[in-house]
PDB file of C-alpha atoms in Angstrom:
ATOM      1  CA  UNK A  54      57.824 325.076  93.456  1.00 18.00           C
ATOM      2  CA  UNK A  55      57.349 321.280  93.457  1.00 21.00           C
ATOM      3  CA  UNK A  56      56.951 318.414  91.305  1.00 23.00           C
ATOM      4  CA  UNK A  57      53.286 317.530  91.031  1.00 25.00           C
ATOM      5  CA  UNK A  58      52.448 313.889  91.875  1.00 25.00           C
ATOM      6  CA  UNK A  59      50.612 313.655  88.462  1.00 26.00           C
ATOM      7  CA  UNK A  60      52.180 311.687  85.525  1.00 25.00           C
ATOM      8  CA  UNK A  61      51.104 309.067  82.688  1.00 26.00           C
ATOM      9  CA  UNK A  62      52.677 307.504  80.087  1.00 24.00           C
ATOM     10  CA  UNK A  63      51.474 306.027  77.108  1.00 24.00           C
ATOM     11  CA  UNK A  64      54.005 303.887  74.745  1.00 23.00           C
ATOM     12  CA  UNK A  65      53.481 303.885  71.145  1.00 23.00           C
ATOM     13  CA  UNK A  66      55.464 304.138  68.287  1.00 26.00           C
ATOM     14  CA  UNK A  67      57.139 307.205  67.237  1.00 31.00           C
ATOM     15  CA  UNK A  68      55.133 309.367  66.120  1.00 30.00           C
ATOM     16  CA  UNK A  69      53.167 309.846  70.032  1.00 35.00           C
ATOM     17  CA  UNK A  70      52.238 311.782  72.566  1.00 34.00           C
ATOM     18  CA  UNK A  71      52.790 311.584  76.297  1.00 35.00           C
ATOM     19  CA  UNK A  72      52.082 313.813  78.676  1.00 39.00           C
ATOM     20  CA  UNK A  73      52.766 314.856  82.468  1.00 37.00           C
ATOM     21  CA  UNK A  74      52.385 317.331  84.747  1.00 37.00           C
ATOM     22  CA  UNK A  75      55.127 319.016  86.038  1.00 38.00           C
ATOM     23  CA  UNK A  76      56.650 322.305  87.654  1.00 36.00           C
ATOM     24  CA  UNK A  77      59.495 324.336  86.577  1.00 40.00           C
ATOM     25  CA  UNK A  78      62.021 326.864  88.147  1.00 40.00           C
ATOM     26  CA  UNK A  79      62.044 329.580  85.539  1.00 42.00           C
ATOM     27  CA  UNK A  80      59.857 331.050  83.039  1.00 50.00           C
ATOM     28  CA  UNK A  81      60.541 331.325  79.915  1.00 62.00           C
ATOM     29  CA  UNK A  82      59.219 332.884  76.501  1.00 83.00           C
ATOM     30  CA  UNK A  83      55.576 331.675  76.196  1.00 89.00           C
ATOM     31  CA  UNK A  84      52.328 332.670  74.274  1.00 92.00           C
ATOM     32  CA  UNK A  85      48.826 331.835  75.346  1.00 94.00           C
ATOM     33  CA  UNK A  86      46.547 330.016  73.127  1.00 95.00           C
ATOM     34  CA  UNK A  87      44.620 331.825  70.363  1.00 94.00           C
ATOM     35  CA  UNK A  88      42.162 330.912  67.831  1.00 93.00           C
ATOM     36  CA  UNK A  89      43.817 333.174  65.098  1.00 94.00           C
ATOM     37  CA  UNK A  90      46.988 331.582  65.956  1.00 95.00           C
ATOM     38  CA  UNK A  91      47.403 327.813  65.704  1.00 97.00           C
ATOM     39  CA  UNK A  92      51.120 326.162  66.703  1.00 97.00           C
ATOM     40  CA  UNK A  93      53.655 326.431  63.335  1.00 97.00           C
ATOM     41  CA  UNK A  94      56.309 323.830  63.643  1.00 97.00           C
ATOM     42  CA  UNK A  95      58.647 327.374  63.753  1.00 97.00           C
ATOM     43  CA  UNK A  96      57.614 327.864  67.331  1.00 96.00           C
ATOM     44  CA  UNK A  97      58.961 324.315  68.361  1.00 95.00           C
ATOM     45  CA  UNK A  98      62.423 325.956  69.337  1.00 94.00           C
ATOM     46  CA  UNK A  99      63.963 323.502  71.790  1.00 92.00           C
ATOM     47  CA  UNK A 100      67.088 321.180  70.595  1.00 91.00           C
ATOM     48  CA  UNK A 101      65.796 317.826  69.513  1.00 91.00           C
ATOM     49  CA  UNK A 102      66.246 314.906  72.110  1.00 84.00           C
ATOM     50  CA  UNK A 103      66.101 317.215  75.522  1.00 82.00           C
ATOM     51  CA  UNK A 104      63.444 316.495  78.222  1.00 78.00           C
ATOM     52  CA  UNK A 105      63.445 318.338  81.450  1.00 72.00           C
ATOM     53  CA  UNK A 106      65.006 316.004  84.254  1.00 74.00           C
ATOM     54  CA  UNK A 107      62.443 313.008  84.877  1.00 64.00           C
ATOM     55  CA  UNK A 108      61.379 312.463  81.417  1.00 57.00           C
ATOM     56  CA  UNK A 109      63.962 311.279  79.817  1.00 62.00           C
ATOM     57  CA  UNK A 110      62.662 308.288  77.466  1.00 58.00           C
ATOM     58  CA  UNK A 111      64.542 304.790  76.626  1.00 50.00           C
ATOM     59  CA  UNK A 112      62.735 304.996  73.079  1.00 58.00           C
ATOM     60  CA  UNK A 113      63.069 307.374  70.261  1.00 69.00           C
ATOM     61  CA  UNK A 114      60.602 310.545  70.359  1.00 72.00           C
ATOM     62  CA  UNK A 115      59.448 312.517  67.241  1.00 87.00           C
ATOM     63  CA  UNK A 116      58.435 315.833  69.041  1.00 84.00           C
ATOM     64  CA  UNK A 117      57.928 317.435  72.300  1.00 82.00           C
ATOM     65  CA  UNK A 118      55.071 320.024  73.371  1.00 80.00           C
ATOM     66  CA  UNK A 119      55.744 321.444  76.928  1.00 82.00           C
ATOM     67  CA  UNK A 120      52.156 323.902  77.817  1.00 80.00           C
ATOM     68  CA  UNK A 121      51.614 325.410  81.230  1.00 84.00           C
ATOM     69  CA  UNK A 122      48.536 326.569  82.490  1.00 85.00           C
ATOM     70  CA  UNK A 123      47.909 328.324  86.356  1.00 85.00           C
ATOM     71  CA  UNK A 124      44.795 329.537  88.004  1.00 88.00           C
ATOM     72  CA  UNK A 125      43.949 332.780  90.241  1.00 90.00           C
ATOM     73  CA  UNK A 126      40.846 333.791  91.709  1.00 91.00           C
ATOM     74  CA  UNK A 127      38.408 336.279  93.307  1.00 92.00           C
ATOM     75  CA  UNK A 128      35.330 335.450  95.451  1.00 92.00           C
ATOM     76  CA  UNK A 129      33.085 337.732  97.409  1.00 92.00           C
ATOM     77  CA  UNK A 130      30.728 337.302  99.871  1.00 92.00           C
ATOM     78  CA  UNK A 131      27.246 337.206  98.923  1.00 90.00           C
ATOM     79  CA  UNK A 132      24.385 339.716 100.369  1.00 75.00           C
ATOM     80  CA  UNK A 133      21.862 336.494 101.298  1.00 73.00           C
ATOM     81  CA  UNK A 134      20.877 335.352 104.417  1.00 78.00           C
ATOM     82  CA  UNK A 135      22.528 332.757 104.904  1.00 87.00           C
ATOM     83  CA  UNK A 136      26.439 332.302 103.785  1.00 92.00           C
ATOM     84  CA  UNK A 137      27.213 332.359 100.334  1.00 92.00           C
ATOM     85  CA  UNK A 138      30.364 333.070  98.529  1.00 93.00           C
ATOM     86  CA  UNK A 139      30.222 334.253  94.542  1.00 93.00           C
ATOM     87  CA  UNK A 140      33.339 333.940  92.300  1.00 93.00           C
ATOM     88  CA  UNK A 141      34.085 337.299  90.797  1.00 92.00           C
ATOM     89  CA  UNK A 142      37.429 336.502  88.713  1.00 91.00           C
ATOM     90  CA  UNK A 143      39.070 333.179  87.519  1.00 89.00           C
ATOM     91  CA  UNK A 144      41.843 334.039  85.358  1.00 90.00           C
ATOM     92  CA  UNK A 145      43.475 330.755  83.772  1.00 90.00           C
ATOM     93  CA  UNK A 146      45.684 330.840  81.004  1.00 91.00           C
ATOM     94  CA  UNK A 147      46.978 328.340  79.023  1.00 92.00           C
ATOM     95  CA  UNK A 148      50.507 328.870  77.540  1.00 92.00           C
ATOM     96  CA  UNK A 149      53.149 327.110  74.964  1.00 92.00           C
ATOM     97  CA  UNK A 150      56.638 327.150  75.797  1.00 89.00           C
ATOM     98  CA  UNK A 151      58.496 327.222  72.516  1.00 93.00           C
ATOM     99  CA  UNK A 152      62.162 326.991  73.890  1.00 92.00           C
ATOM    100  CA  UNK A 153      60.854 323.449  76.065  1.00 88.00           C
ATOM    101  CA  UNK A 154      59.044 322.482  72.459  1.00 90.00           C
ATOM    102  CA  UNK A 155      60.686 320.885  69.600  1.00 88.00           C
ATOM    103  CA  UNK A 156      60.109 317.984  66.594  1.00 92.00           C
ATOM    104  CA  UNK A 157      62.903 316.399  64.431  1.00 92.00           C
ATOM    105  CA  UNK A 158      62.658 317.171  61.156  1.00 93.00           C
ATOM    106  CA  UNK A 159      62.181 314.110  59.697  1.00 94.00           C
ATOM    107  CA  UNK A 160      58.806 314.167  61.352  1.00 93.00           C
ATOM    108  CA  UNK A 161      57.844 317.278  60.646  1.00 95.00           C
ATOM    109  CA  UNK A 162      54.525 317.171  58.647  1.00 96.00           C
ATOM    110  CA  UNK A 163      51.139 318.918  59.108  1.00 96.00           C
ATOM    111  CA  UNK A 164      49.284 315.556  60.264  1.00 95.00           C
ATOM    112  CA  UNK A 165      51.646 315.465  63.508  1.00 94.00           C
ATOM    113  CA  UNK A 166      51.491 319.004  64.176  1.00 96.00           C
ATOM    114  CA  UNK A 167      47.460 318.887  64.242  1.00 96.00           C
ATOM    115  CA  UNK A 168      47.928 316.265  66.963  1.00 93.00           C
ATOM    116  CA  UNK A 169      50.273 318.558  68.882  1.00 92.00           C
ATOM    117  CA  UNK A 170      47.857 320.922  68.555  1.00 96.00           C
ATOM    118  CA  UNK A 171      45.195 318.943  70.135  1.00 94.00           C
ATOM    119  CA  UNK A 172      46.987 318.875  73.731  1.00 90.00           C
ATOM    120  CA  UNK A 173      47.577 322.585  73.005  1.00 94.00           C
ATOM    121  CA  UNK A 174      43.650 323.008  72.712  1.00 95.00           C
ATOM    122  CA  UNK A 175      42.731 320.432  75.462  1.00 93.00           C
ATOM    123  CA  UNK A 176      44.941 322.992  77.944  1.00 92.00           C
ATOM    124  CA  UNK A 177      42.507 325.385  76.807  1.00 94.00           C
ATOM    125  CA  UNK A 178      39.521 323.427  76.763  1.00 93.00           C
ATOM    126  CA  UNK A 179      40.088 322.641  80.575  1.00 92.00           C
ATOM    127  CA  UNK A 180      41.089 326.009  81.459  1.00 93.00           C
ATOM    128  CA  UNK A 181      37.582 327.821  79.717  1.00 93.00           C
ATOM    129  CA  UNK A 182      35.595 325.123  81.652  1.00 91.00           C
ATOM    130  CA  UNK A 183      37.027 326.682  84.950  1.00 91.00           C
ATOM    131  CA  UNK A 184      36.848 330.064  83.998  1.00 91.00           C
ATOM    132  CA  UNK A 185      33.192 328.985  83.836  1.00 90.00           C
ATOM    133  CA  UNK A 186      32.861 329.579  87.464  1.00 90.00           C
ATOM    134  CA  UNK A 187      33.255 333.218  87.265  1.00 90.00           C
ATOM    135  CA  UNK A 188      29.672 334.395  88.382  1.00 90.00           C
ATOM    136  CA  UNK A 189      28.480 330.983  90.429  1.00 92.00           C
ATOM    137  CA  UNK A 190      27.344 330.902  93.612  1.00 93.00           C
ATOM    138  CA  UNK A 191      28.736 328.194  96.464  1.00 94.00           C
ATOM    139  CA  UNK A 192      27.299 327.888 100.123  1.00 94.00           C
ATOM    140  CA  UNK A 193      30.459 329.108 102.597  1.00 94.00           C
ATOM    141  CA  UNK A 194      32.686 325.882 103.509  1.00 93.00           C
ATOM    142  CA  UNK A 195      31.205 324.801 107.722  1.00 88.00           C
ATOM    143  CA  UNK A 196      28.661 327.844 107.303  1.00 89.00           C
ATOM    144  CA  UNK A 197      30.829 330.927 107.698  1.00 90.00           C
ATOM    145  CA  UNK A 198      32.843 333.401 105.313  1.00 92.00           C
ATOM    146  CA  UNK A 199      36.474 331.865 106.067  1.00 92.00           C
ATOM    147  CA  UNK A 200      38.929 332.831 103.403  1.00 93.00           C
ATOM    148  CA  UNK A 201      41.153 330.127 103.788  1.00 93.00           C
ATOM    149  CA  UNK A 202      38.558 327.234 104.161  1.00 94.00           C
ATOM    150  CA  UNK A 203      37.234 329.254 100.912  1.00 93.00           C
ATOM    151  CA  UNK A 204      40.174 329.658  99.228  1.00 93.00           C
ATOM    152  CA  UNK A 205      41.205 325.688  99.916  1.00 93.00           C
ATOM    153  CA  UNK A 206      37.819 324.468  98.558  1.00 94.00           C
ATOM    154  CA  UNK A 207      38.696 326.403  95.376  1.00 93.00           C
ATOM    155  CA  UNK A 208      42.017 325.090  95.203  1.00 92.00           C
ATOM    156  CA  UNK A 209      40.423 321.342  95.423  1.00 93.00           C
ATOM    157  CA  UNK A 210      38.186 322.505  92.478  1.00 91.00           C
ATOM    158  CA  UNK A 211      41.545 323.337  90.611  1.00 90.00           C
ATOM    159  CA  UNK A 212      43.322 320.137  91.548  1.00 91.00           C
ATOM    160  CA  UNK A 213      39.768 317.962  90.365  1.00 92.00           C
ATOM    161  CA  UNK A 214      40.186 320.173  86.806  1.00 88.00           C
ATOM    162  CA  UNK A 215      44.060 319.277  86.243  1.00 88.00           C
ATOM    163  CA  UNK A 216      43.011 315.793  86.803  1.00 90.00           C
ATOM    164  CA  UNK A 217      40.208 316.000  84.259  1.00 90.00           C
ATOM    165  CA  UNK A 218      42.518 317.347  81.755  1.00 87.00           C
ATOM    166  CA  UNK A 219      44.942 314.545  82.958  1.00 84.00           C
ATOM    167  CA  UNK A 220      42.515 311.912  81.858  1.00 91.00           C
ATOM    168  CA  UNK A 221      41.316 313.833  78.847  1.00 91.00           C
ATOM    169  CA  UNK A 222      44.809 313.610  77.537  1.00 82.00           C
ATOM    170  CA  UNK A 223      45.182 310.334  78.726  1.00 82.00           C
ATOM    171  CA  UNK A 224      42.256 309.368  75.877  1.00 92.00           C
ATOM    172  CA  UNK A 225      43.044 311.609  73.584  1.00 90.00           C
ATOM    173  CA  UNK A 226      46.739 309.551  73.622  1.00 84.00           C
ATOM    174  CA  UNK A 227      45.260 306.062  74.011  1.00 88.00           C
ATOM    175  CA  UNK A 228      42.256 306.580  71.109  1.00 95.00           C
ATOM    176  CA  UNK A 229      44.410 308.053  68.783  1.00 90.00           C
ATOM    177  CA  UNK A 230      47.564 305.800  69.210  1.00 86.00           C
ATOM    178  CA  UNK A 231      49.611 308.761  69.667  1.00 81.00           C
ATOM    179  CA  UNK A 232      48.262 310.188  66.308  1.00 87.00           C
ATOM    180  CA  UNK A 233      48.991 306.829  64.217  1.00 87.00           C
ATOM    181  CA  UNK A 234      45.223 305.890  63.998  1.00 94.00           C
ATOM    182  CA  UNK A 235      43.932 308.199  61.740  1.00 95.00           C
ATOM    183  CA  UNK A 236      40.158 307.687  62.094  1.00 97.00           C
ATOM    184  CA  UNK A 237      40.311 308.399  65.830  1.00 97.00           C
ATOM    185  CA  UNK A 238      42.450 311.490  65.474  1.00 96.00           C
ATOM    186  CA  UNK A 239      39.968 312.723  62.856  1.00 97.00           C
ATOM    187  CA  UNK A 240      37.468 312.226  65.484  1.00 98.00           C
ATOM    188  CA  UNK A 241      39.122 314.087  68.352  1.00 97.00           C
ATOM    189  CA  UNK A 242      39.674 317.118  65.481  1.00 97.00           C
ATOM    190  CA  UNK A 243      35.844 316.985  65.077  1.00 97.00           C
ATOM    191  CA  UNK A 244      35.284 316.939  68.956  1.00 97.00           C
ATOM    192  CA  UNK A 245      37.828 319.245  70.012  1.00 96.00           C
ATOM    193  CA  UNK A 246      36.567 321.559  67.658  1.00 96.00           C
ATOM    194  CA  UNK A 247      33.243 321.708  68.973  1.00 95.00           C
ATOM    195  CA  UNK A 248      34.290 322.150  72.624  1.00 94.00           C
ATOM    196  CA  UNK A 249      36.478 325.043  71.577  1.00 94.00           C
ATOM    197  CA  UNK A 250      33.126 326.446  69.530  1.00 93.00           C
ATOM    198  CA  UNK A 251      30.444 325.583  72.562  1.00 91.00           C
ATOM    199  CA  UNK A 252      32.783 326.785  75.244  1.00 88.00           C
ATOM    200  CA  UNK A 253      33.089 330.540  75.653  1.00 86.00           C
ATOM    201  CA  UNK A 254      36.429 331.767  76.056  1.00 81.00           C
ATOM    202  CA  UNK A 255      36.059 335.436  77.818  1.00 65.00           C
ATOM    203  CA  UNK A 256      37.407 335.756  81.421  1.00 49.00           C
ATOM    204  CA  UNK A 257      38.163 338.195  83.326  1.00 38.00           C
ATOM    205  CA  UNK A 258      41.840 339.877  82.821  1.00 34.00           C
ATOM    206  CA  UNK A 259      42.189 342.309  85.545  1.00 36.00           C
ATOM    207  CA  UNK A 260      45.611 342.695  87.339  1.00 31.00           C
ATOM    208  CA  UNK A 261      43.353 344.389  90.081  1.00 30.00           C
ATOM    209  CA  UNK A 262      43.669 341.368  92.180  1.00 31.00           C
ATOM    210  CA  UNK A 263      41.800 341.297  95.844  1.00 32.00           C
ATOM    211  CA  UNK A 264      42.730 340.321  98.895  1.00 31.00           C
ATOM    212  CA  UNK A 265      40.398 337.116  98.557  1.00 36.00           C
ATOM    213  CA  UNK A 266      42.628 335.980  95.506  1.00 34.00           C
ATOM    214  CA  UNK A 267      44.785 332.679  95.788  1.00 36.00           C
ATOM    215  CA  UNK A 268      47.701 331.909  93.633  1.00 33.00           C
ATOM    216  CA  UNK A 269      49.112 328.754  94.014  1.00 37.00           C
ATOM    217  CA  UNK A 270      52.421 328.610  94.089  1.00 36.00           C
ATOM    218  CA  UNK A 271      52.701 325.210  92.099  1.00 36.00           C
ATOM    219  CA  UNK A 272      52.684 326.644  88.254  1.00 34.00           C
ATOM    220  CA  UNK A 273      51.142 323.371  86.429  1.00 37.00           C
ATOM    221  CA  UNK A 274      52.504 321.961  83.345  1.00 39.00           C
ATOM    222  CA  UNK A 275      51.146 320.237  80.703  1.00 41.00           C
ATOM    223  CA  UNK A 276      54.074 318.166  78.627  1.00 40.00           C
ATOM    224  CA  UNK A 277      53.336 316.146  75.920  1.00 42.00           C
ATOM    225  CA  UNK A 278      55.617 314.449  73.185  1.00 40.00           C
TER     226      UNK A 278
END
């Protein structure tokens, strides 16, 4: 494991949202997102006022939202002439960490949670949009059927996607003025809305996992507060 050399901070006034990517020793209890099953303010667990070491904050902080997502993958070769590889499997998750999560009560209100819940669906968002590979078709990296050249072109594919949900956040934050401009965050519930609608969600779930799979060992997190 390794801290990721992605980060951004945006300062606002309490209530915000920040976010960075990190990557953490241990596990810990975690559920995946879920349509039927929107973030209550009862699964922000975590005591009020702890950040994980590096993002401690010289200003006060209403809530914190720590999400992880991580990719693995399955290609084939192709039966064409010349060299193709086809994805087969992209499973990518995206998961809330209650126990890392938590608000102070004073903040606690259904406006603020609904902004929460925006990074929560943005983690999804990016991770449907790279299950969306599952099926396509890629010419083989210098011509020939390397698994490692493969496997490292997919893996460049996966760093390009955490930095499009790097700079998705990054807007969300900035529009919305960490949720305190109201017209904006009404517009990023319209528009997150519809990319959850237009983007299906079905993946593959198999644990039947090939010899052609990669899983990084970097688990990526999404934190925001």
């Amino acid at each position: 494991m390794r801290l990721l050399p992605l980060s951004l901070l945006i300062f606002t006034l309490v209530p915000w949202s920040v976010f960075n990517f990190v990557s953490a020793e241990n596990q810990e209890e975690q559920f995946a997102w879920s349509e039927s099953r929107p973030l209550q303010w009862s699964d922000f667990k975590g005591q009020p006022g702890t950040v994980p070491p590096g993002f401690e904050r010289p200003y006060e902080v209403a809530a914190f939202t720590l999400t992880w997502t991580e990719s693995q993958w399955r290609f084939e070769k192709t039966s064409s002439a010349s060299c193709q590889y086809k994805i087969t499997q992209m499973d990518v998750p995206a998961y809330f960490l209650p126990h890392s999560s938590w608000v102070k009560s004073e903040y606690e209100n259904d406006y603020l949670l609904k902004h929460e819940q925006g990074h929560f669906d943005i983690a999804e968002i990016n991770a449907r949009q790279f299950r969306a590979l599952v099926g396509q078709v890629f010419p083989c990296p210098a011509g020939k059927f390397d698994v490692t050249k493969i496997n490292a072109e997919i893996s460049q594919n996966w760093s390009d996607n955490l930095k499009q949900l790097e700079d998705m956040n990054s807007q969300y934050d900035k529009e919305t003025n960490g949720s305190q401009n109201e017209e904006r965050q009404e517009d990023w519930n319209a528009k997150l809305q519809s990319l959850l609608n237009s983007i299906p969600q079905s993946y593959s779930t198999s644990n039947q996992l090939g010899t052609n799979l990669t899983c990084p060992d970097d688990y990526h997190y999404l934190q925001s507060d």
